Short mmCIF file of C-alpha atoms in Angstrom, two decimals:
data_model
loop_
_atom_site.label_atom_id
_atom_site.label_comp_id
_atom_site.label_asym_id
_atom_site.label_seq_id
_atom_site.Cartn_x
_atom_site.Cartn_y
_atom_site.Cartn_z
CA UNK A 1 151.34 133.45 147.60
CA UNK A 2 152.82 136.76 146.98
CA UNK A 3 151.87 140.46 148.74
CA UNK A 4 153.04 142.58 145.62
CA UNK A 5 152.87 145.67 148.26
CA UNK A 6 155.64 143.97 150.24
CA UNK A 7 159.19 145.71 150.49
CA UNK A 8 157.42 148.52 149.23
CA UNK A 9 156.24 147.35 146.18
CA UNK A 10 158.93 145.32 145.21
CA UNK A 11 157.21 141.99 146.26
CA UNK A 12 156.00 141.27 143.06
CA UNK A 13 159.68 140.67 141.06
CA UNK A 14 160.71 138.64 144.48
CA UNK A 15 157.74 136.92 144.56
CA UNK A 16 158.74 135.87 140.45
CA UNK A 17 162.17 135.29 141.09
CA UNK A 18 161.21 132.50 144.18
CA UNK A 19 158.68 131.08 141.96
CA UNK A 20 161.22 130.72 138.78
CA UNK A 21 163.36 128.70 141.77
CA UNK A 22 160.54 127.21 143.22
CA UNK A 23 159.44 125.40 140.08
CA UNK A 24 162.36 123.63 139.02
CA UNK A 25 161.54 121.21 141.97
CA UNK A 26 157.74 121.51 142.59
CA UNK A 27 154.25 121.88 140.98
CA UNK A 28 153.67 125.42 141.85
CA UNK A 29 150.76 127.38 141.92
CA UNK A 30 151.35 131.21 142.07
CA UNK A 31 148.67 133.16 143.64
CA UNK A 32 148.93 137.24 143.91
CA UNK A 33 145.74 137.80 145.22
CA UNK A 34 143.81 141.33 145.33
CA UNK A 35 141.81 142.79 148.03
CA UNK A 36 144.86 143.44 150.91
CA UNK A 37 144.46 141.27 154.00
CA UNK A 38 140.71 140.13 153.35
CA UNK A 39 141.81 138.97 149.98
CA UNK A 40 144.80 137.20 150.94
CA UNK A 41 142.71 135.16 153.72
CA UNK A 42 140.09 134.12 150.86
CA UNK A 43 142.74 132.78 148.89
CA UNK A 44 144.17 131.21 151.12
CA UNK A 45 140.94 129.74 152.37
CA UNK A 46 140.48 128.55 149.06
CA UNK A 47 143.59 127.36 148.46
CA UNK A 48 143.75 124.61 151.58
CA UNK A 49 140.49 123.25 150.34
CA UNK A 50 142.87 121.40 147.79
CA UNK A 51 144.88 120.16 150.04
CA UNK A 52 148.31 121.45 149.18
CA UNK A 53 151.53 119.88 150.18
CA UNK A 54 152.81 122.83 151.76
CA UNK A 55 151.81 126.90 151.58
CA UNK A 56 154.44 129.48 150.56
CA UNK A 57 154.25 132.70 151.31
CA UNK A 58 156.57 135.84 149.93
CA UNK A 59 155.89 138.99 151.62
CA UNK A 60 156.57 140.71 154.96
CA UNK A 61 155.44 139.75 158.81
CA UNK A 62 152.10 140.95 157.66
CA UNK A 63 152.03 138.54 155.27
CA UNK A 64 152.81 135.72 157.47
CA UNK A 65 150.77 136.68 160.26
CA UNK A 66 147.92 135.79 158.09
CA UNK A 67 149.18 132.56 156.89
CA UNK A 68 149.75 131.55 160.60
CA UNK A 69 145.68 132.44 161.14
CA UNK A 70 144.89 130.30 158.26
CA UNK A 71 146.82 127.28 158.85
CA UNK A 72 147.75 127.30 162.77
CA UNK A 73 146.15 123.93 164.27
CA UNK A 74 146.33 122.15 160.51
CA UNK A 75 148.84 119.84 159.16
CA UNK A 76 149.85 122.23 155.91
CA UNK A 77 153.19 123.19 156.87
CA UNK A 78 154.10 126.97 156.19
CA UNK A 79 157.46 128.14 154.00
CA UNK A 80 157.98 131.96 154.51
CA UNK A 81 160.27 133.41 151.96
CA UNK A 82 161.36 136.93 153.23
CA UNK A 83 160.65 140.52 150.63
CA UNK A 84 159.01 142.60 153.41
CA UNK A 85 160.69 145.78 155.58
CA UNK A 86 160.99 143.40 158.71
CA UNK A 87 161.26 140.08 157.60
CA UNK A 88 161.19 138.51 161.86
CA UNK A 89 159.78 135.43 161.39
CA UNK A 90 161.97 134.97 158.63
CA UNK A 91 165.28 135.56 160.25
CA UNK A 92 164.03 133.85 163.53
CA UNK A 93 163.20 130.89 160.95
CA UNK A 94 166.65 131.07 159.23
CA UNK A 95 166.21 132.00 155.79
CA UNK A 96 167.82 133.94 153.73
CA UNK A 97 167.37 137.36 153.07
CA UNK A 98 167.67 136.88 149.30
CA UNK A 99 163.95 135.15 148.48
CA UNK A 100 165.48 133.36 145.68
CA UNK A 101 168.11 132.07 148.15
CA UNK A 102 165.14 131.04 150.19
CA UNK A 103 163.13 129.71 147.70
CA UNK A 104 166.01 127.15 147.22
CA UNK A 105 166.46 126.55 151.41
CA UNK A 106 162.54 125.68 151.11
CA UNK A 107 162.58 122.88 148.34
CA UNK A 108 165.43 121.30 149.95
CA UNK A 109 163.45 121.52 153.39
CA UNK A 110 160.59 119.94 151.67
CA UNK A 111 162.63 117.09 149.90
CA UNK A 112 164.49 116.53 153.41
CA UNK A 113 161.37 116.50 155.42
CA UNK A 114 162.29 119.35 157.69
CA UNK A 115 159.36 120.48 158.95
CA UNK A 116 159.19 121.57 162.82
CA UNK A 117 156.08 122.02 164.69
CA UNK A 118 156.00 125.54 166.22
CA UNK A 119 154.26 127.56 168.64
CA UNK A 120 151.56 130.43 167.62
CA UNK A 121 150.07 133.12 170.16
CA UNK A 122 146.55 133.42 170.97
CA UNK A 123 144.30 136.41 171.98
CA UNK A 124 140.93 136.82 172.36
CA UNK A 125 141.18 139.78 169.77
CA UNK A 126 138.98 140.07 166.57
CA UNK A 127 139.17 136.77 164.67
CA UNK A 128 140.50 137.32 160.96
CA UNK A 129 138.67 134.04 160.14
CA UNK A 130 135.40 132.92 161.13
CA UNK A 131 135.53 129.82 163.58
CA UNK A 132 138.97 130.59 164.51
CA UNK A 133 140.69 132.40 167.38
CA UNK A 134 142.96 135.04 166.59
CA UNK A 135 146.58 133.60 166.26
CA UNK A 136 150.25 135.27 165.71
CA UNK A 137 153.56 134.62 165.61
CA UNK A 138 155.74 137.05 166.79
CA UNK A 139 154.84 139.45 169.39
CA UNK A 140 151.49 141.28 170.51
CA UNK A 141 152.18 144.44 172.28
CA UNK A 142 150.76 147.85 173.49
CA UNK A 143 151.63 150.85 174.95
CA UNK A 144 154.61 152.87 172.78
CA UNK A 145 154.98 150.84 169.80
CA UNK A 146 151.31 150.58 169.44
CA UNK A 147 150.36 153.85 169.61
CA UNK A 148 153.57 155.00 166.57
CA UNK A 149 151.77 151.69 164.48
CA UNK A 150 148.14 153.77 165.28
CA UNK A 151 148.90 156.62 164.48
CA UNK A 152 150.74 155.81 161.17
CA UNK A 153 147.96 154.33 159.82
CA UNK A 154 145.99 156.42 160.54
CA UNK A 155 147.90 159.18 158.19
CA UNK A 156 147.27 159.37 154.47
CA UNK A 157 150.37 161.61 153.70
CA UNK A 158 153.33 161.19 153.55
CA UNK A 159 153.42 157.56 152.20
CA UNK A 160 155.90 154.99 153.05
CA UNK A 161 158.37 154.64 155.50
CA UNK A 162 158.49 158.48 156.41
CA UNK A 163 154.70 157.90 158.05
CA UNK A 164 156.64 156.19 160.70
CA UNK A 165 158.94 158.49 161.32
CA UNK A 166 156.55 161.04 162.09
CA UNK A 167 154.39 159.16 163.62
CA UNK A 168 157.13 157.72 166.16
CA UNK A 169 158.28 161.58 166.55
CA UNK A 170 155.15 162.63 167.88
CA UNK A 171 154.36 159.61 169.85
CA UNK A 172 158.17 160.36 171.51
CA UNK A 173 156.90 164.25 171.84
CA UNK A 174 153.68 162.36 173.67
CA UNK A 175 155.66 159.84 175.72
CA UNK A 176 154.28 159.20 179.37
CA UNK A 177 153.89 155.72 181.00
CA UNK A 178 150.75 154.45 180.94
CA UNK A 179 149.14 152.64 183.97
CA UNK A 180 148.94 149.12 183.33
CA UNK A 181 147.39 145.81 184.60
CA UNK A 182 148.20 142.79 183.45
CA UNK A 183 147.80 139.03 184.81
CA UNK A 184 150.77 136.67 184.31
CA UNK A 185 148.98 133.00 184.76
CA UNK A 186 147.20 134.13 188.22
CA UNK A 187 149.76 136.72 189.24
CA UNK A 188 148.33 140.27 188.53
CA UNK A 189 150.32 143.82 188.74
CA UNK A 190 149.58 147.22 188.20
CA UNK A 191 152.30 149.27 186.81
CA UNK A 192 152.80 152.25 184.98
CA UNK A 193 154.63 151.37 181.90
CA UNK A 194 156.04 152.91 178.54
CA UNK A 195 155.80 149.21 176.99
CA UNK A 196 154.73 145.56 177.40
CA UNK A 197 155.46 143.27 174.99
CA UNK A 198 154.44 139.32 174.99
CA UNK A 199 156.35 137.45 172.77
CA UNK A 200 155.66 134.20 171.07
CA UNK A 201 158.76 134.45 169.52
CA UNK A 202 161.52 137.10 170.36
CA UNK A 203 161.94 139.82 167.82
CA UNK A 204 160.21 142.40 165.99
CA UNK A 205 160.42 145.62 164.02
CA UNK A 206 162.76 144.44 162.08
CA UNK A 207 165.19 142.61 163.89
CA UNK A 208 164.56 144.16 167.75
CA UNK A 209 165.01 141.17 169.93
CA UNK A 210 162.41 143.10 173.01
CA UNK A 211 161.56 139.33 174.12
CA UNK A 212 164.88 137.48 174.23
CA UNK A 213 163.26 134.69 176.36
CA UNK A 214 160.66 133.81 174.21
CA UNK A 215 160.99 130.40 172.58
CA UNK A 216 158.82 129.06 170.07
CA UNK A 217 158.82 125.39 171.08
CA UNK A 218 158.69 125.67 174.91
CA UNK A 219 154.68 126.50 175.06
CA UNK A 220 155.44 129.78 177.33
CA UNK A 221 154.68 133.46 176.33
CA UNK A 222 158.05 135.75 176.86
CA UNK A 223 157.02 138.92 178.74
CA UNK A 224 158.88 142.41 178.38
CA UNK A 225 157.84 145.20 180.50
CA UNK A 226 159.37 148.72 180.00
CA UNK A 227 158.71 150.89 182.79
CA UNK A 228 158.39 154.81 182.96
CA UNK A 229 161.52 156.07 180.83
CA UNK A 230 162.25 159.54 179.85
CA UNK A 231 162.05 160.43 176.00
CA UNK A 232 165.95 160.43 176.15
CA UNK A 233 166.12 156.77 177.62
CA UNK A 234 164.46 155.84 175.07
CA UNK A 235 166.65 156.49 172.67
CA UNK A 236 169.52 155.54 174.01
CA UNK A 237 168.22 151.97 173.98
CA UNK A 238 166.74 151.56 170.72
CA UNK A 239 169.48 151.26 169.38
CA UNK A 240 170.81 148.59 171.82
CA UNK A 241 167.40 146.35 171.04
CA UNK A 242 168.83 143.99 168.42
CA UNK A 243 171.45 142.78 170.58
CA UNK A 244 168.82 142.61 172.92
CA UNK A 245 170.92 145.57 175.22
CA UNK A 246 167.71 146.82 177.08
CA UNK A 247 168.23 143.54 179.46
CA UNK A 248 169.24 144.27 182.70
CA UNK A 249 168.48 148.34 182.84
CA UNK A 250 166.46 148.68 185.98
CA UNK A 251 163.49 149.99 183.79
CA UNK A 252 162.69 146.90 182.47
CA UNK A 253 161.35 143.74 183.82
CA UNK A 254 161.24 140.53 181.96
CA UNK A 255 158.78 137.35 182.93
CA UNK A 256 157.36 134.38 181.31
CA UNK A 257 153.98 133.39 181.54
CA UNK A 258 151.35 130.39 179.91
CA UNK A 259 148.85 133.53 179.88
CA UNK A 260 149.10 136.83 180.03
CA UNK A 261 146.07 139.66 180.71
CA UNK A 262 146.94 142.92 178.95
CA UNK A 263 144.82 145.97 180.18
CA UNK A 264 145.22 149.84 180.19
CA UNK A 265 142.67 152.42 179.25
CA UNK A 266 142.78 153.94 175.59
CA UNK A 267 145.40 151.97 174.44
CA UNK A 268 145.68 149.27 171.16
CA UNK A 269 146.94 146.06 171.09
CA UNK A 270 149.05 144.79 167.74
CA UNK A 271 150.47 141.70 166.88
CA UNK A 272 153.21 141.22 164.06
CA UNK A 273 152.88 144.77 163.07
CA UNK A 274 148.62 144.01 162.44
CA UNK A 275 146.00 146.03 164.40
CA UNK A 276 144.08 143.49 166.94
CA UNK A 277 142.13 145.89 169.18
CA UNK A 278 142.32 148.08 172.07
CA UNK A 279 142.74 146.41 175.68
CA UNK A 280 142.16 144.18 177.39
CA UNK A 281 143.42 141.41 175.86
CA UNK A 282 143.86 137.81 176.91
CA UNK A 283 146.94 136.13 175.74
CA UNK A 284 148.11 132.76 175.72
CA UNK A 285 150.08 129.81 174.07
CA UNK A 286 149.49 127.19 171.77
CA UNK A 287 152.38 124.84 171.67
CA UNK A 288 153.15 123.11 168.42
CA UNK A 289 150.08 124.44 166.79
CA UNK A 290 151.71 125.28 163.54
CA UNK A 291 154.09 123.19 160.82
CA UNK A 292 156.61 125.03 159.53
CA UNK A 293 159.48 124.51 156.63
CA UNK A 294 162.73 124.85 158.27
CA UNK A 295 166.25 125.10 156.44
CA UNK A 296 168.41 122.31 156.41
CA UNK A 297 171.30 122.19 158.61
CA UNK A 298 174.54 122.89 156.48
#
């Protein structure tokens, strides 16, 4: 399954150049559905009614998020081949960044037998199937990152990557801690805090490791709290978050937890980069819920 809007458009020739890999080794059905997110979940509805061997999907985290709500709990195992702007479950997976250089690390998976049984995250969150609980495989989170992922979408101009920027300009312009509560297993706090982050897995945003602790085959949630910081803080550890340098400043607190309560007043949850809702939310794991294609060693 392509997402022709991934990597900003330019999903559709990576989409064609994995196939034209893809088939040399497989019966391959190539599916670029219409419709955004409620036309990619039809399809791939539709598609598992047949029983595939395995679903591919070329796009971004978006893309996968929804593949993880269709098939988490199933025996279809999942291939993710990487054209989107972030690409984390990707990377954390192991493939390469070239998706016809993936598409080849996924038939040899299949012909191998690699498949690993992963966790997914749960939340209690608007179901994007019917029947189904909400599931994702990265990272749900609120508070900063949230509110620069509301507020670009809710702009029509500019389009592209520069709604982000403005949108995380005027979120910094806006930046206060909220006042949080949130339950780890039967533990709760209330703290003000910039961020919390509850990772299935440990990275997003294109390659920001917030949740270094999280594991996706231990059946634990990794928790990342960022307390009040100053607009200049801030900054100075973005840059620091894909080498995972925010551990250890005194601002922020990380914990593990089997479930997690997220709660703060006027404030939206998102998980792999998708809308879920505003708080509260109820997190939790689901260990091994979800076979995926994994490269072959060497």
């Amino acid at each position: 399954m392509i997402n022709p809007a991934a990597g900003r458009g330019a999903g559709a020739r990576a989409g064609q150049r994995a196939a034209a890999v893809l088939r040399d080794g497989a019966e391959l059905t190539v599916l670029q559905p219409a419709g955004g997110a409620a036309g990619s979940l039809a399809a791939l509805v539709a598609v598992l009614r047949d029983r595939p061997d395995a679903v591919l999907v070329c796009g971004g985290d978006g893309m996968a998020h929804l593949a993880v709500n269709a098939l988490a709990g199933g025996e279809v195992p999942l291939g993710v081949i990487p054209c989107g702007t972030g690409n984390d479950a990707a990377e954390v997976l192991g493939m390469h960044r070239d998706p016809a250089v993936a598409a080849g690390q996924l038939l040899r998976a299949w012909a191998a037998g690699s498949v690993r049984r992963i966790d997914v995250g749960r939340c209690d969150g608007p179901a994007l199937l019917p029947g189904t609980t909400r599931a994702f495989l990265g990272l749900l989170y609120a508070g900063f990152d949230s509110a620069v992922n509301d507020r670009a979408n809710r702009m029509r101009h500019p389009r592209g990557p520069a709604r982000y920027t403005i949108a995380l300009a005027v979120e910094a312009i806006r930046l206060q801690a909220r006042p949080f509560r949130f339950c780890l297993d039967d533990v709760e706090t209330r703290v003000p805090a910039t961020l919390v982050a509850v990772g299935n897995g440990p990275q997003y945003g294109g390659g920001k490791l917030i949740a270094p602790q999280a594991r996706w085959d231990d059946g634990v949630l990794g928790v990342t709290v960022v307390g009040p910081v100053s607009r200049m803080t801030l900054a100075r550890l973005a840059p620091t978050l894909p080498h995972a340098g925010h551990v250890g400043h005194p601002c922020v607190r990380l914990h593990s937890a089997h479930r997690v309560l997220l709660d703060a007043a006027d404030t939206m949850a998102y998980a792999d980069g998708e809308p879920v809702g505003p708080l509260p939310v109820r997190v939790w794991a689901d260990p091994g819920a979800l076979p995926v294609l994994v490269p072959v060693p060497g």
